[in-house]
Coordinates of C-alpha atoms in Angstrom, one line a residue:
M18 CA -24.0 -19.5 3.4
T19 CA -22.6 -16.1 4.5
R20 CA -19.4 -15.3 6.3
P21 CA -18.0 -12.2 8.0
A22 CA -15.9 -9.7 6.1
S23 CA -12.2 -10.2 6.8
L24 CA -8.8 -9.2 5.6
E25 CA -8.1 -12.7 4.4
L26 CA -7.9 -11.1 1.0
G27 CA -5.8 -11.3 -2.2
L28 CA -4.9 -8.3 -4.3
I29 CA -5.1 -8.4 -8.1
G30 CA -4.3 -5.5 -10.3
N31 CA -2.3 -4.1 -13.1
C32 CA -1.1 -0.6 -12.0
A33 CA -4.3 1.0 -13.4
I34 CA -7.0 -0.8 -11.4
S35 CA -7.1 -3.3 -8.6
A36 CA -9.6 -5.6 -6.8
L37 CA -9.6 -7.6 -3.5
V38 CA -10.7 -11.2 -3.6
D39 CA -11.7 -13.2 -0.5
R40 CA -10.9 -16.8 0.2
Q41 CA -14.1 -18.0 -1.4
A42 CA -13.3 -16.1 -4.7
C43 CA -15.7 -13.2 -4.0
I44 CA -14.5 -9.8 -5.2
V45 CA -15.5 -7.6 -2.3
W46 CA -13.7 -4.4 -3.2
C47 CA -12.9 -2.7 -6.6
C48 CA -12.8 0.9 -7.5
L49 CA -13.1 2.0 -11.2
P50 CA -11.7 3.6 -13.2
R51 CA -9.0 4.4 -10.7
F52 CA -7.9 3.4 -7.2
D53 CA -9.7 6.4 -5.6
S54 CA -12.9 6.2 -7.6
D55 CA -16.4 5.3 -6.4
P56 CA -16.2 1.5 -5.8
V57 CA -18.0 -0.8 -8.2
F58 CA -17.8 -3.5 -5.5
H59 CA -18.0 -2.2 -1.9
A60 CA -19.2 -5.2 0.2
L61 CA -16.0 -5.1 2.3
I62 CA -17.3 -2.0 4.0
D63 CA -21.1 -2.6 4.0
S64 CA -21.9 -6.2 4.7
P65 CA -22.6 -6.7 8.4
E66 CA -24.9 -9.6 7.5
G67 CA -22.0 -11.3 5.8
I68 CA -20.5 -12.0 2.4
P69 CA -21.6 -12.5 -0.4
A70 CA -23.7 -9.4 -0.5
D71 CA -24.7 -6.5 -2.7
G72 CA -21.7 -4.8 -4.1
A73 CA -19.8 -8.0 -4.8
F74 CA -18.9 -10.4 -7.6
S75 CA -19.0 -14.0 -6.4
I76 CA -18.5 -17.3 -8.2
E77 CA -19.9 -20.1 -6.0
I78 CA -20.0 -23.9 -5.8
E79 CA -23.1 -25.6 -4.5
D80 CA -22.6 -26.9 -0.9
L81 CA -19.2 -25.4 -0.3
V82 CA -17.2 -27.0 2.5
R83 CA -13.7 -25.7 2.1
S84 CA -11.4 -23.5 -0.1
E85 CA -7.8 -23.2 -1.1
Q86 CA -6.1 -20.1 -2.4
A87 CA -2.7 -19.2 -3.7
Y88 CA -0.9 -16.9 -6.1
D89 CA 0.8 -18.4 -9.2
E90 CA 4.4 -18.2 -8.2
G91 CA 6.1 -14.9 -9.0
T92 CA 2.9 -13.3 -10.4
A93 CA -0.2 -11.3 -9.5
I94 CA -2.5 -14.1 -10.7
L95 CA -4.7 -15.5 -8.0
R96 CA -6.0 -19.0 -8.0
T97 CA -8.9 -20.1 -5.8
R98 CA -10.2 -23.7 -5.4
L99 CA -13.6 -24.4 -4.0
F100 CA -14.7 -27.9 -2.8
N101 CA -18.1 -29.3 -1.8
G102 CA -18.9 -32.4 0.2
H103 CA -19.8 -34.5 -2.8
G104 CA -16.4 -34.7 -4.4
D105 CA -16.9 -31.7 -6.7
A106 CA -14.4 -28.9 -7.1
I107 CA -13.8 -25.8 -9.2
E108 CA -11.0 -23.4 -9.8
I109 CA -11.2 -19.7 -10.3
V110 CA -8.3 -17.8 -11.8
D111 CA -8.4 -14.0 -11.2
F112 CA -6.2 -11.3 -12.6
A113 CA -6.0 -7.9 -14.3
P114 CA -4.1 -8.1 -17.7
R115 CA -0.7 -6.5 -17.7
F116 CA 2.0 -6.9 -20.3
F117 CA 3.9 -5.1 -23.1
N118 CA 2.1 -4.7 -26.4
R119 CA 3.2 -2.7 -29.4
G120 CA 6.0 -1.1 -27.4
R121 CA 3.9 0.1 -24.5
S122 CA 2.4 -1.2 -21.3
F123 CA -1.0 -2.7 -21.8
R124 CA -3.1 -2.4 -18.6
P125 CA -6.8 -2.1 -19.4
A126 CA -9.4 -1.4 -16.8
L127 CA -10.4 -5.0 -17.0
L128 CA -10.9 -7.9 -14.6
V129 CA -10.6 -11.4 -15.9
R130 CA -12.1 -14.4 -14.1
R131 CA -11.6 -18.0 -15.5
V132 CA -13.5 -20.9 -14.1
C133 CA -13.1 -24.6 -14.7
A134 CA -14.2 -27.9 -13.0
L135 CA -11.4 -29.7 -11.3
Q136 CA -13.3 -32.9 -10.3
G137 CA -16.8 -34.2 -10.3
H138 CA -19.8 -32.5 -11.8
P139 CA -20.1 -29.2 -9.9
R140 CA -23.0 -26.8 -10.0
V141 CA -22.1 -23.1 -9.8
R142 CA -23.7 -19.7 -9.5
V143 CA -22.4 -16.3 -10.6
R144 CA -23.6 -13.4 -8.6
L145 CA -22.6 -10.1 -10.1
R146 CA -24.0 -7.1 -8.2
P147 CA -22.1 -3.9 -9.0
R148 CA -23.3 -0.7 -7.4
G149 CA -22.8 3.0 -8.1
D150 CA -22.6 6.1 -6.0
W151 CA -21.1 4.3 -3.0
G152 CA -23.7 1.6 -3.0
R153 CA -26.7 3.9 -3.3
T154 CA -27.5 3.0 -7.0
V155 CA -28.4 -0.3 -8.5
P156 CA -27.5 0.1 -12.2
P157 CA -29.9 -0.8 -15.0
V158 CA -28.8 -3.9 -16.9
A159 CA -29.0 -4.5 -20.6
R160 CA -28.6 -8.0 -21.9
G161 CA -26.8 -9.1 -25.2
S162 CA -26.2 -12.5 -26.7
H163 CA -22.8 -12.8 -24.9
H164 CA -22.7 -9.9 -22.5
L165 CA -24.4 -7.9 -19.8
C166 CA -24.1 -4.1 -19.8
Y167 CA -24.4 -2.2 -16.5
A168 CA -25.1 1.6 -16.7
M169 CA -22.7 2.8 -14.1
P170 CA -22.2 6.5 -13.1
H171 CA -18.6 6.5 -14.4
G172 CA -19.6 4.9 -17.7
N173 CA -21.1 1.6 -18.9
L174 CA -19.5 -1.6 -17.5
R175 CA -19.7 -4.7 -19.6
L176 CA -19.4 -8.3 -18.6
T177 CA -18.5 -10.4 -21.6
T178 CA -18.7 -14.1 -21.1
D179 CA -19.1 -17.6 -22.6
A180 CA -21.3 -18.6 -19.6
P181 CA -25.1 -18.7 -20.3
V182 CA -26.0 -15.0 -20.0
I183 CA -29.4 -15.8 -18.7
Y184 CA -28.0 -17.8 -15.8
V185 CA -25.6 -15.0 -14.9
H186 CA -28.4 -12.4 -15.1
D187 CA -30.8 -14.4 -13.0
E188 CA -28.2 -15.8 -10.6
T189 CA -29.2 -19.4 -11.4
W190 CA -27.4 -22.5 -10.3
F191 CA -26.1 -24.5 -13.3
S192 CA -23.8 -27.4 -14.1
L193 CA -20.3 -26.4 -15.0
A194 CA -19.9 -28.6 -18.1
E195 CA -16.9 -26.7 -19.6
P196 CA -14.5 -23.9 -18.7
L197 CA -16.0 -20.4 -18.4
N198 CA -14.5 -17.0 -18.8
L199 CA -15.9 -13.7 -17.5
L200 CA -14.3 -10.4 -18.5
L201 CA -15.6 -7.3 -16.7
G202 CA -14.5 -3.9 -18.0
P203 CA -15.2 -1.2 -20.5
D204 CA -18.3 -1.4 -22.8
E205 CA -16.3 -2.6 -25.8
T206 CA -16.7 -5.5 -28.1
L207 CA -13.9 -8.1 -28.1
E208 CA -12.2 -8.7 -31.4
R209 CA -11.9 -12.4 -30.7
G210 CA -13.7 -15.1 -28.8
V211 CA -13.9 -14.5 -25.0
G212 CA -12.1 -17.8 -24.2
E213 CA -9.2 -17.0 -26.6
V214 CA -8.8 -13.5 -25.3
A215 CA -8.9 -14.6 -21.6
R216 CA -6.4 -17.4 -22.2
G217 CA -4.1 -15.1 -24.1
F218 CA -4.3 -12.4 -21.5
E219 CA -3.5 -14.9 -18.7
E220 CA -0.5 -16.3 -20.6
Q221 CA 1.0 -12.9 -21.4
T222 CA 0.3 -11.5 -17.9
A223 CA 2.0 -14.5 -16.3
L224 CA 5.1 -14.0 -18.6
Y225 CA 5.2 -10.3 -17.7
W226 CA 5.2 -10.9 -13.9
R227 CA 7.6 -13.7 -14.0
G228 CA 10.0 -11.6 -16.1
W229 CA 9.6 -8.7 -13.7
T230 CA 10.2 -11.0 -10.7
R231 CA 13.2 -12.5 -12.3
S232 CA 14.8 -9.0 -12.6
L233 CA 14.7 -8.4 -8.8
A234 CA 17.9 -8.6 -6.8
L235 CA 16.6 -10.8 -4.0
P236 CA 18.2 -11.6 -0.7
L237 CA 19.1 -15.2 -0.1
E238 CA 16.5 -15.7 2.6
W239 CA 12.8 -15.2 2.7
Q240 CA 12.5 -14.8 -1.1
D241 CA 8.9 -15.8 -1.3
A242 CA 7.9 -13.1 1.2
V243 CA 10.0 -10.5 -0.6
I244 CA 8.6 -11.3 -4.0
R245 CA 5.0 -11.1 -2.7
A246 CA 5.8 -7.8 -1.0
A247 CA 7.4 -6.4 -4.1
I248 CA 4.6 -7.3 -6.4
T249 CA 2.1 -5.8 -3.9
L250 CA 4.0 -2.6 -3.8
K251 CA 4.2 -2.5 -7.6
L252 CA 0.4 -2.9 -7.8
C253 CA 0.0 0.2 -5.6
L254 CA 1.6 2.3 -8.4
Y255 CA -0.9 4.2 -10.5
E256 CA 1.3 4.0 -13.6
E257 CA -0.4 6.6 -15.7
T258 CA 0.8 9.4 -13.4
G259 CA 3.4 7.7 -11.2
A260 CA 1.6 8.2 -7.9
I261 CA 1.8 5.4 -5.3
V262 CA -1.2 5.0 -3.0
A263 CA -0.8 4.1 0.6
A264 CA -3.4 1.4 0.5
M265 CA -6.3 0.2 -1.7
T266 CA -9.1 0.7 0.8
T267 CA -10.9 3.2 3.0
S268 CA -12.4 2.9 6.5
I269 CA -11.0 -0.4 7.7
P270 CA -10.8 0.5 11.4
E271 CA -7.3 0.6 13.0
A272 CA -8.9 -1.3 15.9
P273 CA -12.4 -2.7 16.5
N274 CA -15.0 0.1 17.0
S275 CA -12.3 2.7 17.4
Q276 CA -13.6 5.3 14.9
R277 CA -10.1 5.4 13.5
N278 CA -11.5 4.8 10.0
W279 CA -9.6 6.7 7.2
D280 CA -9.3 6.8 3.5
Y281 CA -5.8 5.8 2.3
R282 CA -6.4 5.6 -1.5
Y283 CA -4.1 8.6 -2.1
C284 CA -0.4 9.3 -2.5
W285 CA 1.4 10.3 0.7
L286 CA 4.8 11.6 -0.1
R287 CA 6.2 9.9 3.1
D288 CA 4.8 6.5 2.3
A289 CA 5.8 6.7 -1.4
F290 CA 9.4 7.5 -0.5
F291 CA 9.6 4.3 1.6
V292 CA 8.1 2.3 -1.2
V293 CA 10.6 3.6 -3.7
R294 CA 13.5 3.0 -1.3
A295 CA 12.4 -0.6 -0.6
L296 CA 12.0 -1.5 -4.3
N297 CA 15.3 0.2 -5.1
S298 CA 17.0 -2.1 -2.6
L299 CA 15.9 -5.0 -4.9
S300 CA 17.2 -3.1 -7.9
E301 CA 13.7 -2.3 -9.2
V302 CA 14.2 1.3 -10.2
A303 CA 11.3 1.7 -12.7
T304 CA 8.8 2.4 -10.0
M305 CA 11.1 5.2 -8.8
E306 CA 11.3 6.7 -12.3
E307 CA 7.5 6.7 -12.5
Y308 CA 7.1 8.2 -9.1
L309 CA 9.7 10.9 -9.8
R310 CA 7.6 12.1 -12.8
W311 CA 4.7 12.6 -10.4
L312 CA 6.9 14.1 -7.7
H313 CA 8.5 16.5 -10.1
N314 CA 5.0 17.9 -10.9
V315 CA 4.2 18.3 -7.2
V316 CA 7.5 20.3 -6.6
R317 CA 7.1 22.4 -9.7
D318 CA 3.5 23.3 -8.8
A319 CA 4.5 24.3 -5.2
K320 CA 6.9 27.0 -6.5
G321 CA 9.0 26.9 -3.4
G322 CA 6.0 27.1 -1.1
H323 CA 3.9 24.7 1.0
I324 CA 3.8 21.1 -0.1
Q325 CA 0.9 18.9 1.1
P326 CA 1.6 15.6 2.8
L327 CA -0.6 13.8 0.2
Y328 CA -2.3 14.4 -3.1
G329 CA -4.7 12.5 -5.4
V330 CA -3.2 10.1 -8.0
G331 CA -4.0 12.7 -10.6
L332 CA -2.2 15.5 -8.6
E333 CA -5.5 16.6 -7.0
K334 CA -5.0 18.9 -4.1
Q335 CA -8.4 18.8 -2.6
M336 CA -9.7 15.6 -1.0
P337 CA -12.4 16.9 1.2
E338 CA -13.3 14.4 3.9
R339 CA -16.9 13.3 4.4
Q340 CA -18.8 10.5 6.1
L341 CA -21.2 8.2 4.2
D342 CA -23.8 7.5 6.8
H343 CA -25.7 5.1 4.6
L344 CA -22.8 2.6 4.6
R345 CA -22.5 0.4 7.8
G346 CA -18.8 -0.1 7.7
Y347 CA -16.4 -3.0 7.9
R348 CA -18.2 -5.6 10.1
G349 CA -20.7 -2.9 10.9
M350 CA -18.0 -0.6 12.4
A351 CA -18.9 2.8 10.9
P352 CA -18.1 5.4 9.9
V353 CA -17.1 5.1 6.3
R354 CA -15.1 8.1 5.3
V355 CA -14.2 9.3 1.8
G356 CA -11.4 11.8 1.3
N357 CA -8.8 12.7 3.9
Q358 CA -8.6 15.9 5.9
A359 CA -4.8 15.3 6.1
H360 CA -4.5 17.2 2.8
E361 CA -5.1 20.4 4.9
H362 CA -2.4 19.5 7.5
V363 CA 0.9 21.0 8.1
Q364 CA 3.4 18.1 8.3
H365 CA 6.9 19.4 8.0
D366 CA 8.5 16.0 7.5
V367 CA 7.2 16.1 3.9
Y368 CA 10.1 18.2 2.7
G369 CA 12.6 15.7 3.8
N370 CA 10.6 12.9 2.2
V371 CA 10.6 14.8 -1.1
V372 CA 14.4 15.3 -1.1
L373 CA 15.0 11.7 0.1
G374 CA 12.7 10.3 -2.6
A375 CA 14.6 12.2 -5.4
S376 CA 18.2 12.0 -4.2
Q377 CA 19.1 8.7 -5.7
S378 CA 18.3 10.0 -9.2
F379 CA 21.3 12.3 -8.9
F380 CA 23.7 9.4 -8.6
D381 CA 22.1 6.4 -10.3
K382 CA 23.4 5.8 -13.8
R383 CA 20.7 3.2 -14.6
L384 CA 17.9 5.7 -15.0
F385 CA 16.7 6.7 -18.4
R386 CA 16.6 10.3 -17.2
G387 CA 19.0 11.1 -14.4
A388 CA 18.5 14.3 -12.5
D389 CA 20.6 17.3 -13.5
A390 CA 21.5 20.8 -12.2
S391 CA 18.1 22.2 -13.0
D392 CA 16.5 19.5 -10.9
F393 CA 18.9 20.3 -8.1
A394 CA 17.8 24.0 -8.2
L395 CA 14.2 22.9 -8.0
L396 CA 15.0 20.6 -5.0
E397 CA 16.8 23.4 -3.2
A398 CA 13.6 25.3 -3.0
V399 CA 12.1 22.3 -1.1
G400 CA 15.2 22.4 1.1
E401 CA 14.6 26.0 1.8
R402 CA 11.2 25.1 3.2
A403 CA 12.6 22.3 5.3
W404 CA 15.1 24.8 6.8
A405 CA 12.4 27.4 7.4
V406 CA 10.1 25.1 9.2
H407 CA 12.4 22.7 11.0
D408 CA 11.7 24.2 14.4
Q409 CA 8.0 25.0 13.9
P410 CA 5.1 22.9 15.3
D411 CA 3.2 20.6 13.1
A412 CA 0.8 17.7 13.1
G413 CA 3.6 15.2 12.8
M414 CA 3.9 12.1 10.7
W415 CA 1.0 10.5 12.6
E416 CA -1.3 13.3 11.5
L417 CA -2.6 14.3 14.9
R418 CA -5.7 16.5 14.4
T419 CA -5.9 18.4 17.6
R420 CA -2.3 18.8 18.8
A421 CA 0.7 20.6 17.3
R422 CA 4.3 20.2 18.5
V423 CA 7.8 20.5 17.1
H424 CA 8.0 16.8 16.4
T425 CA 11.4 15.1 16.5
S426 CA 10.6 13.1 13.4
S427 CA 9.7 16.2 11.4
A428 CA 12.9 18.0 12.5
L429 CA 14.8 14.7 11.6
M430 CA 13.5 14.8 8.1
S431 CA 14.3 18.5 7.7
W432 CA 17.9 17.5 8.7
A433 CA 17.8 14.7 6.0
A434 CA 16.7 17.3 3.4
C435 CA 19.7 19.5 4.2
D436 CA 22.1 16.6 4.5
R437 CA 21.2 15.1 1.1
L438 CA 21.3 18.5 -0.6
A439 CA 24.8 19.0 0.7
K440 CA 25.8 15.6 -0.9
I441 CA 24.1 16.5 -4.2
A442 CA 25.9 19.8 -4.3
T443 CA 29.2 17.9 -4.0
R444 CA 28.1 15.8 -6.9
F445 CA 27.9 18.9 -9.0
G446 CA 31.1 20.5 -7.6
L447 CA 29.1 23.3 -6.0
G448 CA 31.3 24.0 -3.0
E449 CA 29.4 27.0 -1.7
R450 CA 26.1 25.3 -1.9
H451 CA 27.5 22.2 -0.1
S452 CA 28.9 24.4 2.7
M453 CA 25.5 26.2 3.2
W454 CA 23.5 23.0 3.3
R455 CA 26.0 21.2 5.5
T456 CA 25.9 24.2 8.0
R457 CA 22.2 24.0 8.1
A458 CA 22.1 20.2 8.5
D459 CA 24.6 20.5 11.4
A460 CA 22.5 23.2 13.1
I461 CA 19.4 21.1 12.9
R462 CA 21.3 18.1 14.2
E463 CA 22.7 19.9 17.1
R464 CA 19.2 21.1 18.1
I465 CA 17.7 17.6 17.9
L466 CA 20.5 16.1 20.0
R467 CA 20.1 18.9 22.6
E468 CA 16.3 19.2 22.7
G469 CA 15.1 15.9 21.5
W470 CA 16.8 13.9 24.2
S471 CA 14.8 13.4 27.4
D472 CA 17.0 12.8 30.5
K473 CA 13.8 11.8 32.3
R474 CA 13.2 8.9 29.8
K475 CA 16.8 8.3 28.8
A476 CA 15.6 8.3 25.2
F477 CA 14.9 10.6 22.3
A478 CA 11.3 11.9 22.8
E479 CA 8.5 12.4 20.2
S480 CA 8.9 16.2 20.3
L481 CA 11.6 18.7 21.1
G482 CA 11.5 19.4 24.8
G483 CA 9.0 16.6 25.4
H484 CA 9.1 13.4 27.3
D485 CA 6.6 11.1 25.5
L486 CA 8.0 8.2 23.5
D487 CA 7.3 7.6 19.8
A488 CA 8.6 4.8 17.5
S489 CA 9.3 7.3 14.7
V490 CA 12.7 8.3 16.3
L491 CA 13.9 4.8 15.3
L492 CA 14.4 6.4 11.8
M493 CA 17.4 8.2 13.1
A494 CA 19.6 5.3 12.2
E495 CA 17.9 4.5 9.0
V496 CA 18.3 7.9 7.5
G497 CA 21.9 8.2 8.8
F498 CA 21.3 10.8 11.4
L499 CA 22.9 8.9 14.3
D500 CA 25.4 6.0 14.4
P501 CA 23.4 3.0 15.6
Q502 CA 26.2 2.2 18.1
D503 CA 25.7 5.6 19.7
A504 CA 24.7 5.0 23.4
R505 CA 21.8 7.4 23.1
F506 CA 20.3 5.5 20.2
I507 CA 20.7 2.1 22.0
A508 CA 19.1 3.6 25.1
T509 CA 16.2 4.9 23.0
V510 CA 15.7 1.4 21.5
D511 CA 15.6 -0.1 25.1
A512 CA 13.1 2.6 26.3
L513 CA 10.8 2.1 23.3
E514 CA 10.8 -1.7 23.8
A515 CA 9.9 -1.3 27.4
S516 CA 7.1 1.2 26.7
L517 CA 5.6 0.4 23.3
C518 CA 6.1 -3.3 22.6
D519 CA 3.8 -6.2 23.1
G520 CA 6.0 -9.1 22.3
P521 CA 7.0 -8.8 18.6
Y522 CA 4.5 -6.0 18.0
M523 CA 5.0 -2.3 18.5
R524 CA 2.6 0.6 19.0
R525 CA 3.3 4.0 17.4
Y526 CA 3.4 6.1 20.6
E527 CA 2.3 6.1 24.2
A528 CA 0.5 9.4 24.6
A529 CA -3.3 9.5 24.0
D530 CA -4.3 11.1 20.8
D531 CA -7.6 12.4 19.4
F532 CA -9.2 9.0 20.0
G533 CA -7.5 7.9 23.1
R534 CA -4.5 5.5 23.5
P535 CA -3.7 3.3 20.5
E536 CA -4.9 -0.3 21.1
T537 CA -3.3 -2.1 18.2
S538 CA 0.3 -2.3 17.0
F539 CA 1.4 -0.4 13.9
N540 CA 3.1 -2.9 11.7
I541 CA 5.8 -0.6 10.2
C542 CA 7.0 0.3 13.7
A543 CA 7.8 -3.4 14.4
F544 CA 9.9 -3.4 11.2
W545 CA 11.6 -0.2 12.3
R546 CA 12.4 -1.9 15.5
I547 CA 13.8 -4.9 13.6
D548 CA 16.0 -2.6 11.6
A549 CA 17.3 -0.8 14.7
L550 CA 18.1 -4.1 16.5
A551 CA 20.0 -5.4 13.5
R552 CA 22.0 -2.2 13.3
I553 CA 23.0 -2.3 16.9
G554 CA 24.1 -5.9 16.7
R555 CA 21.1 -7.7 18.2
K556 CA 20.5 -9.7 15.1
A557 CA 19.2 -12.9 16.7
Q558 CA 16.4 -10.9 18.4
A559 CA 15.7 -9.1 15.2
R560 CA 15.3 -12.3 13.3
E561 CA 13.0 -13.7 15.9
I562 CA 10.7 -10.7 15.7
F563 CA 10.9 -10.7 11.9
E564 CA 9.7 -14.3 11.7
A565 CA 6.8 -13.3 14.0
M566 CA 5.9 -10.5 11.8
L567 CA 5.9 -12.8 8.7
A568 CA 3.6 -15.1 10.6
A569 CA 1.3 -12.2 11.2
R570 CA 0.6 -11.8 7.4
N571 CA -2.5 -13.3 6.0
S572 CA -2.4 -16.6 4.2
L573 CA -1.4 -15.0 0.9
G574 CA 1.5 -13.1 2.5
L575 CA -0.2 -9.6 2.7
L576 CA -0.3 -7.2 5.6
S577 CA -2.7 -4.4 6.6
E578 CA -1.7 -1.4 8.7
D579 CA -2.2 -2.8 12.2
T580 CA -2.2 -6.0 14.1
D581 CA -4.0 -6.8 17.3
P582 CA -1.4 -8.2 19.7
R583 CA -4.0 -10.1 21.7
N584 CA -5.0 -12.4 18.8
G585 CA -2.9 -11.5 15.8
E586 CA -5.9 -10.2 13.8
L587 CA -5.2 -7.7 11.0
W588 CA -6.8 -4.3 11.2
G589 CA -6.5 -1.0 9.2
N590 CA -6.4 -0.3 5.5
F591 CA -5.3 -3.1 3.2
P592 CA -2.8 -3.9 1.8
Q593 CA -0.7 -1.3 3.5
T594 CA 2.4 -0.2 1.6
Y595 CA 4.2 0.8 4.8
S596 CA 3.8 -2.8 6.1
M597 CA 4.9 -4.5 2.9
V598 CA 7.9 -2.2 2.8
G599 CA 8.9 -3.6 6.2
V600 CA 8.9 -7.1 4.9
I601 CA 11.4 -6.2 2.2
N602 CA 13.6 -4.0 4.4
G603 CA 13.7 -6.7 7.1
A604 CA 14.7 -9.5 4.7
V605 CA 17.4 -7.4 3.0
R606 CA 18.8 -6.3 6.4
L607 CA 18.8 -9.7 8.0
S608 CA 19.4 -12.2 5.2
A609 CA 22.6 -14.2 5.1
P610 CA 24.7 -13.1 2.1
W611 CA 24.7 -15.0 -1.1
D612 CA 28.3 -16.0 -0.8
T613 CA 27.4 -18.3 2.1
V614 CA 26.0 -20.8 -0.4
I615 CA 27.9 -20.0 -3.6

């Protein structure tokens, strides 16, 4: 029995690799050996006839009638239970090993699947169909006594298992008489039995995640939602380099048949800053330290010049965008795109995002390596770029491909760069540098207040001198540009609610773009609205909208980029870091304080 592809998916991973698992325990997406590699399993974007399909890894029960799925509490370990109509049931445990071993992080490019019977005498089938070259290649398979080896373009992929290998190879139904383990990863021989290795990996991975979760400074309310969001953000960190990807997928449409299909498996400096800031609010600073390593390389390499809005996880500058016409797309909604043309864009908000992302490191005593005066000098070069371009047209944070304006949000982030550099200069007792950056910040602020305000709309507009509305101006309060009690900010919130909101949902902007007017709401905008409402004192309304956004998550607590306000269906790349950031920020902003119960 097949089923349509959907975003009712769970994310497993270990900060080196990841995979998406659907409600029936089918792995429908996994890129190896890194987040932006050729997918080993690509069924999510090429299965219009339904799942399971080629490019997937399924474990099935005969005569399935229902399923249950949940994460083990406080972990990235996913547990799926499948039931048939005869009283039989199985459980599949999915995870990627992650724990500390010999003084370092152990995160192999390995997926572990453990299967056991819960009741009855179930018959099961394993269908393992990896594909290479974006689904074009069926890899040759070699069979060993306890493994199958697939000759993949990026290197051999080995399934080591205590299941009957012939049944796995031939996709044969068989009775599940005892627990099974399936380890899919590098073509390496295990030093111990597969069951012992899988069991040990699960126990140690669970201990790691529970210890990590325990260290979080959680708000009193909505803790389960915050924990799941935090773990999801952590899994988007490519730990080897420190890059943070915006999402794990490519080409999930932002709206049905919209052609808004993009590849988000890269590190946007804007998105990464918001991830770091959200995790910092929970006192999780290790991700920031890893990201700062990566960011430092970006800044050093720029040498005071242009910084791209995004890079590859290995600091790649070129991500040429191309369409793969042989793939039919999510639910048949092509195109499938690989790479992202945005690496060629001029987006001036990037300089503010760099400075904002690094600024905490100059003040936080918890860091192993706090930033010093040499780092400040490096960051000043970024500030010089922010000052030089603050009044120049760009593609804006929404990456418009055919229109350039002096976007208010870009000027706002240039102000933030100068403002934070002034504060850092004070930290080092550099009075002249403080005065210079403060003067520049004040000049940018005065221009935004003068030219960003639209008397016609009684709101700050999306561009200087413009009149169209854009949700990004809500960041004025979040970055400290404007007091939220300022009458102009309150009027802007009112205007945006009237023009961009559909109930709890919020669109990015009202003007048509390269593909027409947006149809779906952009989830992070709804969370920006929540933050703004809370800051201006409308906390009851903010809480109501926040609860609605939590209800919009899938059954495992994950969000994609967009939501259809007509039916609540998730669209856009998944899981979207921006959206998960909103969950954390909303809970931290709105939660009752701990001293109300202590």
